[in-house]
JSON list of C-alpha atoms in Angstrom, two decimals:
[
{"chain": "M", "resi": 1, "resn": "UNK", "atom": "CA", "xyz": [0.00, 0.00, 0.00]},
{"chain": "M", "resi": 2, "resn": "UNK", "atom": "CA", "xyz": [1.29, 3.71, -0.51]},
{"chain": "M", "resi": 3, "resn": "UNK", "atom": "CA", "xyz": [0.39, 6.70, 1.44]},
{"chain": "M", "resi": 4, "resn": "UNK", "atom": "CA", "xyz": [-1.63, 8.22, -0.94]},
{"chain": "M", "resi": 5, "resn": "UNK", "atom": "CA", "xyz": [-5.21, 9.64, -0.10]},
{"chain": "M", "resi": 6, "resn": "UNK", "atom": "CA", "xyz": [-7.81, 7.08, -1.17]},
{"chain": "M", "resi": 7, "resn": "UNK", "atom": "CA", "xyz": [-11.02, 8.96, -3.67]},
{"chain": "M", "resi": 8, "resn": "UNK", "atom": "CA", "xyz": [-13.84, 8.09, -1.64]},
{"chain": "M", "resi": 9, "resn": "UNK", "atom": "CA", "xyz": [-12.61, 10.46, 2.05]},
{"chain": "M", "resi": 10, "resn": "UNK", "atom": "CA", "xyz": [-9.17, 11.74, 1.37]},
{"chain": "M", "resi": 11, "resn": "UNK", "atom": "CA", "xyz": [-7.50, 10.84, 4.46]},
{"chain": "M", "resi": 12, "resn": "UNK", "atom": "CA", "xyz": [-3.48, 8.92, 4.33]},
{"chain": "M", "resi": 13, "resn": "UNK", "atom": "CA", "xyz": [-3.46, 5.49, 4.39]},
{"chain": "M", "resi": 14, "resn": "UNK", "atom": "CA", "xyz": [-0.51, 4.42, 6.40]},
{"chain": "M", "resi": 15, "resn": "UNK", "atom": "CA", "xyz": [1.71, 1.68, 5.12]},
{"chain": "M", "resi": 16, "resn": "UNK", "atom": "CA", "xyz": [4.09, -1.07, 6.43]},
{"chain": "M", "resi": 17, "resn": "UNK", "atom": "CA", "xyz": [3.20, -2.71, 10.05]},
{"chain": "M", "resi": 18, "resn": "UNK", "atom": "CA", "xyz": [1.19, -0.77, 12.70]},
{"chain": "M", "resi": 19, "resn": "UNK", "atom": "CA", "xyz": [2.29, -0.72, 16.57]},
{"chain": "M", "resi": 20, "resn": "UNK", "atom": "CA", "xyz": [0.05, -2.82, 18.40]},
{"chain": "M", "resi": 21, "resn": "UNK", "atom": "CA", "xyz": [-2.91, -1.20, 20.40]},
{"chain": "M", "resi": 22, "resn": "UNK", "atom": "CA", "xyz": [-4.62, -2.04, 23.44]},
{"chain": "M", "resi": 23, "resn": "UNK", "atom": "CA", "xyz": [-3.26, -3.44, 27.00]},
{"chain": "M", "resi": 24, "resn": "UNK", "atom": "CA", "xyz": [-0.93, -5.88, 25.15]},
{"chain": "M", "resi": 25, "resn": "UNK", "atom": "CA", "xyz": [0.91, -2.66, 24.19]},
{"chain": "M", "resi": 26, "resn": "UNK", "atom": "CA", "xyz": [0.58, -1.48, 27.40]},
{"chain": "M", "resi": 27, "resn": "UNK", "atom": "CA", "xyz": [2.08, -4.42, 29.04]},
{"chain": "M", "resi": 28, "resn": "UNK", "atom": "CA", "xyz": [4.82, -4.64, 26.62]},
{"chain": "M", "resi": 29, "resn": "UNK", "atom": "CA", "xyz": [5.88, -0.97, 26.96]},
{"chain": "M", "resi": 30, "resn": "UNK", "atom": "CA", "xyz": [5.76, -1.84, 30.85]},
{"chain": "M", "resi": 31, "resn": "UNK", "atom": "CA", "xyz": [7.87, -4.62, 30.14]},
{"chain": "M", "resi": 32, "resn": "UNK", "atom": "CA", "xyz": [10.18, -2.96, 28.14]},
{"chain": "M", "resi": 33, "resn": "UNK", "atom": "CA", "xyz": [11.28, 0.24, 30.38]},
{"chain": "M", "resi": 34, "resn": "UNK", "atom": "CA", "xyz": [11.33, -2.38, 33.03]},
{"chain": "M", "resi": 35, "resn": "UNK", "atom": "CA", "xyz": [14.12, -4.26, 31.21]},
{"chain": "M", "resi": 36, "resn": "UNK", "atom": "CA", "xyz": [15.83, -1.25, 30.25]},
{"chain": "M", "resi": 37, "resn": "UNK", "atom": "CA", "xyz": [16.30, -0.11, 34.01]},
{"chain": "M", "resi": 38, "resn": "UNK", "atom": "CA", "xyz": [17.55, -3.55, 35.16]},
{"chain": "M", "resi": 39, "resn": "UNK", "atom": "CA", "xyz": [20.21, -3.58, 31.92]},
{"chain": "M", "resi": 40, "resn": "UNK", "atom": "CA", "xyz": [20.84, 0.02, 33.02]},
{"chain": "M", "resi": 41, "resn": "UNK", "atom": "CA", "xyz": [21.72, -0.54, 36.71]},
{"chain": "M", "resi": 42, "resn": "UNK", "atom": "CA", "xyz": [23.33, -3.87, 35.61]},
{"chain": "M", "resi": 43, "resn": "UNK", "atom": "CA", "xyz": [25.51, -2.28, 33.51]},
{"chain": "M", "resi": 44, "resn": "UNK", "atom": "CA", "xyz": [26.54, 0.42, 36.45]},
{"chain": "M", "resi": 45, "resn": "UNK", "atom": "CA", "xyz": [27.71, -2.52, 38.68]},
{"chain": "M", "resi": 46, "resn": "UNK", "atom": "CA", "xyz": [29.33, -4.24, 35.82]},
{"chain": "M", "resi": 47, "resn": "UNK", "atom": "CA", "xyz": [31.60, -1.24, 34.68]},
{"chain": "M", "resi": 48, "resn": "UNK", "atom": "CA", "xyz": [32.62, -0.84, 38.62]},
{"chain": "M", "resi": 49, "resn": "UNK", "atom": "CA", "xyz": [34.00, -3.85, 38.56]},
{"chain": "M", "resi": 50, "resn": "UNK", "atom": "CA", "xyz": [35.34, -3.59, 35.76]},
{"chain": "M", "resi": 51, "resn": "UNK", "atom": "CA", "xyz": [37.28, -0.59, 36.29]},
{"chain": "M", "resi": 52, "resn": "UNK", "atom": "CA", "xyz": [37.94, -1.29, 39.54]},
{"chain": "M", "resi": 53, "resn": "UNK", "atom": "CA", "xyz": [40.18, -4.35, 38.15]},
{"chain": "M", "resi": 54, "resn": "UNK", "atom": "CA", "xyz": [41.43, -2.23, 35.55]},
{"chain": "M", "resi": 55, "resn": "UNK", "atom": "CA", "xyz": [42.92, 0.41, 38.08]},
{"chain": "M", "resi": 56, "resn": "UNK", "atom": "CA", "xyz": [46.43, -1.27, 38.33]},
{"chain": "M", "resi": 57, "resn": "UNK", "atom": "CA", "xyz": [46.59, -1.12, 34.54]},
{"chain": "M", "resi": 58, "resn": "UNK", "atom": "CA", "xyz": [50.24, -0.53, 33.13]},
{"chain": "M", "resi": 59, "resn": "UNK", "atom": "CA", "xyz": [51.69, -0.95, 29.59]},
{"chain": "M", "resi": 60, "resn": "UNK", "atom": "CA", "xyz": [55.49, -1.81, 29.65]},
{"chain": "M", "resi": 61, "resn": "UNK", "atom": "CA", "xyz": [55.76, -0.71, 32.86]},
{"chain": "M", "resi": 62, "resn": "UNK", "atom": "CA", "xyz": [53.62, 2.61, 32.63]},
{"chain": "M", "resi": 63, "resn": "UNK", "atom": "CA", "xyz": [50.35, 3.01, 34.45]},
{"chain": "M", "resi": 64, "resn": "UNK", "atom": "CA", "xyz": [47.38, 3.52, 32.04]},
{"chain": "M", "resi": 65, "resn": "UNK", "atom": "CA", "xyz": [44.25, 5.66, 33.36]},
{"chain": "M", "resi": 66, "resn": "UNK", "atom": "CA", "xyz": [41.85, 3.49, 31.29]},
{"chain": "M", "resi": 67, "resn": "UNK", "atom": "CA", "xyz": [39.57, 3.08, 34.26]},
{"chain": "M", "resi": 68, "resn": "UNK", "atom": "CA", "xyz": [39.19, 6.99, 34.50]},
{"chain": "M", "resi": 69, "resn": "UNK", "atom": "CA", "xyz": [38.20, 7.25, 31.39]},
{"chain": "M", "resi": 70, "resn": "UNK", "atom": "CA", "xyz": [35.41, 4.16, 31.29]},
{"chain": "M", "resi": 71, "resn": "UNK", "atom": "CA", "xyz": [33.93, 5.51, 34.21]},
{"chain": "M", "resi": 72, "resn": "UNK", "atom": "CA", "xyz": [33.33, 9.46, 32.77]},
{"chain": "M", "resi": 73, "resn": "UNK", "atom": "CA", "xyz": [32.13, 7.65, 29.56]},
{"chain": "M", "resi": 74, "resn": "UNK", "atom": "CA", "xyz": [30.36, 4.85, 30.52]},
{"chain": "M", "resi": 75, "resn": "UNK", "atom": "CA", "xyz": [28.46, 6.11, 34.28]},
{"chain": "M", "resi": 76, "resn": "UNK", "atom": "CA", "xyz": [27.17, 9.52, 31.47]},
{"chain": "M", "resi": 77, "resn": "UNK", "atom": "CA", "xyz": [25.96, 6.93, 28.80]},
{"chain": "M", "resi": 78, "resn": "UNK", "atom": "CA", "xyz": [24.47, 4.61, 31.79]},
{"chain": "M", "resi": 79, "resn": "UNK", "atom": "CA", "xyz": [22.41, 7.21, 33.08]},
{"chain": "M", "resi": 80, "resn": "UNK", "atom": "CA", "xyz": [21.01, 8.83, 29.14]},
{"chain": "M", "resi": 81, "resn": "UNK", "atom": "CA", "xyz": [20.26, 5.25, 28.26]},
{"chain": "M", "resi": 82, "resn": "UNK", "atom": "CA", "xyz": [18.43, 4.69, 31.83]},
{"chain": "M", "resi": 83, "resn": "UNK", "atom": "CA", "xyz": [16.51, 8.33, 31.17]},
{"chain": "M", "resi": 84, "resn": "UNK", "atom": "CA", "xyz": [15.77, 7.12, 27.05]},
{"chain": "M", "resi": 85, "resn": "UNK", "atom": "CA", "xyz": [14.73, 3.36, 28.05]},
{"chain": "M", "resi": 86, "resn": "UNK", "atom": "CA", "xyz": [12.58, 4.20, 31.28]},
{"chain": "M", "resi": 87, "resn": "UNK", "atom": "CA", "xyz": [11.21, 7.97, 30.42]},
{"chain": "M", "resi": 88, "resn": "UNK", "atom": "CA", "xyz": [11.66, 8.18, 33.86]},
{"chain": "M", "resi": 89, "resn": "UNK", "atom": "CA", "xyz": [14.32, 10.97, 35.19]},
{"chain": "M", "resi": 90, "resn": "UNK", "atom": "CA", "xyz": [14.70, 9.39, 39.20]},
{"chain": "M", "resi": 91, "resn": "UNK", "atom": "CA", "xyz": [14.77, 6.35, 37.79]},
{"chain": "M", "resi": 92, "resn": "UNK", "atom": "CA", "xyz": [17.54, 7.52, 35.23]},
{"chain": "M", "resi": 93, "resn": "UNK", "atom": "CA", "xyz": [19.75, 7.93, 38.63]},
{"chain": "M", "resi": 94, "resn": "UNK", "atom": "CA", "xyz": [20.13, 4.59, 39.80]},
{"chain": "M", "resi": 95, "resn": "UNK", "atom": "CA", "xyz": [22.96, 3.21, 37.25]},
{"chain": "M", "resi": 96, "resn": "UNK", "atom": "CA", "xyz": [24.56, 5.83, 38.62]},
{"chain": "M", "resi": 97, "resn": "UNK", "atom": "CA", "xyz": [23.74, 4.97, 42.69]},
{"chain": "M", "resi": 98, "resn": "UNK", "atom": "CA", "xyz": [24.69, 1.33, 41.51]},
{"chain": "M", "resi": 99, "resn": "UNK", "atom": "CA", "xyz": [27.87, 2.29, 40.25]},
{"chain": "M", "resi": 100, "resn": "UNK", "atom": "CA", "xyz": [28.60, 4.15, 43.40]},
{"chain": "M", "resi": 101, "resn": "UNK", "atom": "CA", "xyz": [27.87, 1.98, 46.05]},
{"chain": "M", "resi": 102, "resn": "UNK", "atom": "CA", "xyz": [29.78, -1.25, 43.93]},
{"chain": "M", "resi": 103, "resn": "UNK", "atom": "CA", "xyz": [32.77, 1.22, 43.77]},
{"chain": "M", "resi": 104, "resn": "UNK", "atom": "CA", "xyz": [32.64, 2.07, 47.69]},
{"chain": "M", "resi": 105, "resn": "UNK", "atom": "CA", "xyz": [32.48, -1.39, 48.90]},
{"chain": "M", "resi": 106, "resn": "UNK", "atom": "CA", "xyz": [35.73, -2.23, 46.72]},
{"chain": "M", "resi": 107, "resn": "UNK", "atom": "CA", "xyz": [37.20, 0.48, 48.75]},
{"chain": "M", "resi": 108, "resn": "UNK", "atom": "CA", "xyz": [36.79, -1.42, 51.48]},
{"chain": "M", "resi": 109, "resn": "UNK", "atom": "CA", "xyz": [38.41, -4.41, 53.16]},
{"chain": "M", "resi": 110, "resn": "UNK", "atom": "CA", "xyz": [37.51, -7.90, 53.25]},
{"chain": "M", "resi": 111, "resn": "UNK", "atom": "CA", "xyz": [37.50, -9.93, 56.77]},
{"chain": "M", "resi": 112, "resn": "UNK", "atom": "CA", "xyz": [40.79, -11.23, 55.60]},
{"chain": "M", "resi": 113, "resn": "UNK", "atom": "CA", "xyz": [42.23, -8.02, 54.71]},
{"chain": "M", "resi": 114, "resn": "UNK", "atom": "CA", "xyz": [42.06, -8.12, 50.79]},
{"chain": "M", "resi": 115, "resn": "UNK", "atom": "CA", "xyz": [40.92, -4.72, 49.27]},
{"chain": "M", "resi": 116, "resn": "UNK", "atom": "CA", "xyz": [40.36, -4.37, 45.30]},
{"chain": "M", "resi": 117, "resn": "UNK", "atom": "CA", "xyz": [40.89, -0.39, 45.49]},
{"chain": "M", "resi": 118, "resn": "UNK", "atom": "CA", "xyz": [43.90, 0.54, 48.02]},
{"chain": "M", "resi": 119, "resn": "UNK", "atom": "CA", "xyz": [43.70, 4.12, 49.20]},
{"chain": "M", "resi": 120, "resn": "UNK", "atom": "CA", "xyz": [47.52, 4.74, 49.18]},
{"chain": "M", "resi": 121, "resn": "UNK", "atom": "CA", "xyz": [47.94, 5.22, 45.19]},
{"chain": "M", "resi": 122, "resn": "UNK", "atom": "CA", "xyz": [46.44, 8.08, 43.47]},
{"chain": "M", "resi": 123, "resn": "UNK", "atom": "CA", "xyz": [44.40, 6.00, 40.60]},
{"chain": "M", "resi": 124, "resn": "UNK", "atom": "CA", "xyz": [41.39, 4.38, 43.17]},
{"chain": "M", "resi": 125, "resn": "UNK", "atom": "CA", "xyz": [41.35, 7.83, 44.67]},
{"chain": "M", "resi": 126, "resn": "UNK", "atom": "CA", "xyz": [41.20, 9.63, 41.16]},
{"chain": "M", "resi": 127, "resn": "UNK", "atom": "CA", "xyz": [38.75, 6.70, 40.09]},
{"chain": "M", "resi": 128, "resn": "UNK", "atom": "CA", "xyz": [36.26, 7.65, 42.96]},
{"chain": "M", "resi": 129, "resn": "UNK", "atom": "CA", "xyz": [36.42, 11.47, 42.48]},
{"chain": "M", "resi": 130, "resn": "UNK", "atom": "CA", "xyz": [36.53, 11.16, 38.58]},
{"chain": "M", "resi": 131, "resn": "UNK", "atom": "CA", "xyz": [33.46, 8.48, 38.61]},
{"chain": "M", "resi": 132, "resn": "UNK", "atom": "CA", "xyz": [31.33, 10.67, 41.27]},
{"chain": "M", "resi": 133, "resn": "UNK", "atom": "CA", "xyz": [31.77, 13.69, 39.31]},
{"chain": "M", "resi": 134, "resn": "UNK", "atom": "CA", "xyz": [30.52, 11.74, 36.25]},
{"chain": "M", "resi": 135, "resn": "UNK", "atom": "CA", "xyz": [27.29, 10.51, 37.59]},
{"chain": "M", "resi": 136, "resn": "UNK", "atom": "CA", "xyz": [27.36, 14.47, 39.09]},
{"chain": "M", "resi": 137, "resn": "UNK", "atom": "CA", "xyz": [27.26, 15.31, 35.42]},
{"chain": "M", "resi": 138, "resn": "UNK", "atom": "CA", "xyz": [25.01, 12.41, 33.89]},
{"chain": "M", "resi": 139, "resn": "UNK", "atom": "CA", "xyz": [22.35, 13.16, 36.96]},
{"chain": "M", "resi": 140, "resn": "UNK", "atom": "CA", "xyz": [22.51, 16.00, 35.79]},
{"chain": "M", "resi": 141, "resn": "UNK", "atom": "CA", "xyz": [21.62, 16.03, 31.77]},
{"chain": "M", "resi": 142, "resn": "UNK", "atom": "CA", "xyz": [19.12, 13.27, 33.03]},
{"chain": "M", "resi": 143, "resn": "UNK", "atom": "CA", "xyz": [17.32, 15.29, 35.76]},
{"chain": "M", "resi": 144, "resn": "UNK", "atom": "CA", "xyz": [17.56, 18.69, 34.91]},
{"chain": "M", "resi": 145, "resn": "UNK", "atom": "CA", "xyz": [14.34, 19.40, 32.06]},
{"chain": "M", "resi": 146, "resn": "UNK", "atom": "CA", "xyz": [15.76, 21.60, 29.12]},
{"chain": "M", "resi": 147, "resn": "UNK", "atom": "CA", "xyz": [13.82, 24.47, 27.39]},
{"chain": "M", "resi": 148, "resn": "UNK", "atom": "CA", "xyz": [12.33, 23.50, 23.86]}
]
């Protein structure tokens, strides 16, 4: 079919497939921002860890600051795909929150002494103030509502 008026009342035919109407597309939008927060926040805990092991990072003997920058790119793109998938602005935060609290309880130690980010080198320290002030930033392009 095209989208050209039919004779008889003149009005645009759409063509191709049609979203689906009703409560099934209710449910399924439901379904589908509900997804999208739990990939969101999953994806916050799974980039702490990740940079958290990729803190003592070094190339021939020179330290790499990969982790800083996966945490400014990664907690920002967390958060605008949280806000996108959700439509939801508080809910946008928590990648952010998860990210946050999985970074703060690396920081600390384990009952037998083992801790992922030691506070006497300057990259978990950096990490921390470099990831904070990037979910600072993503909270707030996600919260904030911008003039149209």
């Amino acid at each position: 079919m095209s989208d050209r008026p039919h004779q008889d009342d003149q009005r645009t035919v759409p063509s191709g497939p049609t979203a689906p109407t009703g409560s099934g597309a209710r449910a399924l939008d439901v379904v589908l921002r509900i997804v999208g927060g739990v990939v969101a926040v999953w994806g916050g805990v799974l980039t702490a860890l990740l940079e958290a092991f990729l803190v003592p990072l070094r190339i021939g003997g020179v330290r790499i600051p990969f982790s800083l920058l996966l945490a400014v790119v990664c907690n920002i793109l967390l958060m605008l795909f949280a806000r996108a998938a959700t439509g939801n602005r508080f809910v946008a935060l928590l990648p952010g929150i998860a990210w946050f609290v999985v970074t703060i309880v690396l920081s600390g130690q384990t009952a037998a002494g083992d801790t992922v980010l030691v506070g006497n080198d300057w990259m978990p320290i950096a990490l921390l103030l470099v990831g904070a002030a990037s979910v600072t930033v993503g909270a707030f392009l996600v919260v904030v509502r911008r003039p149209r």
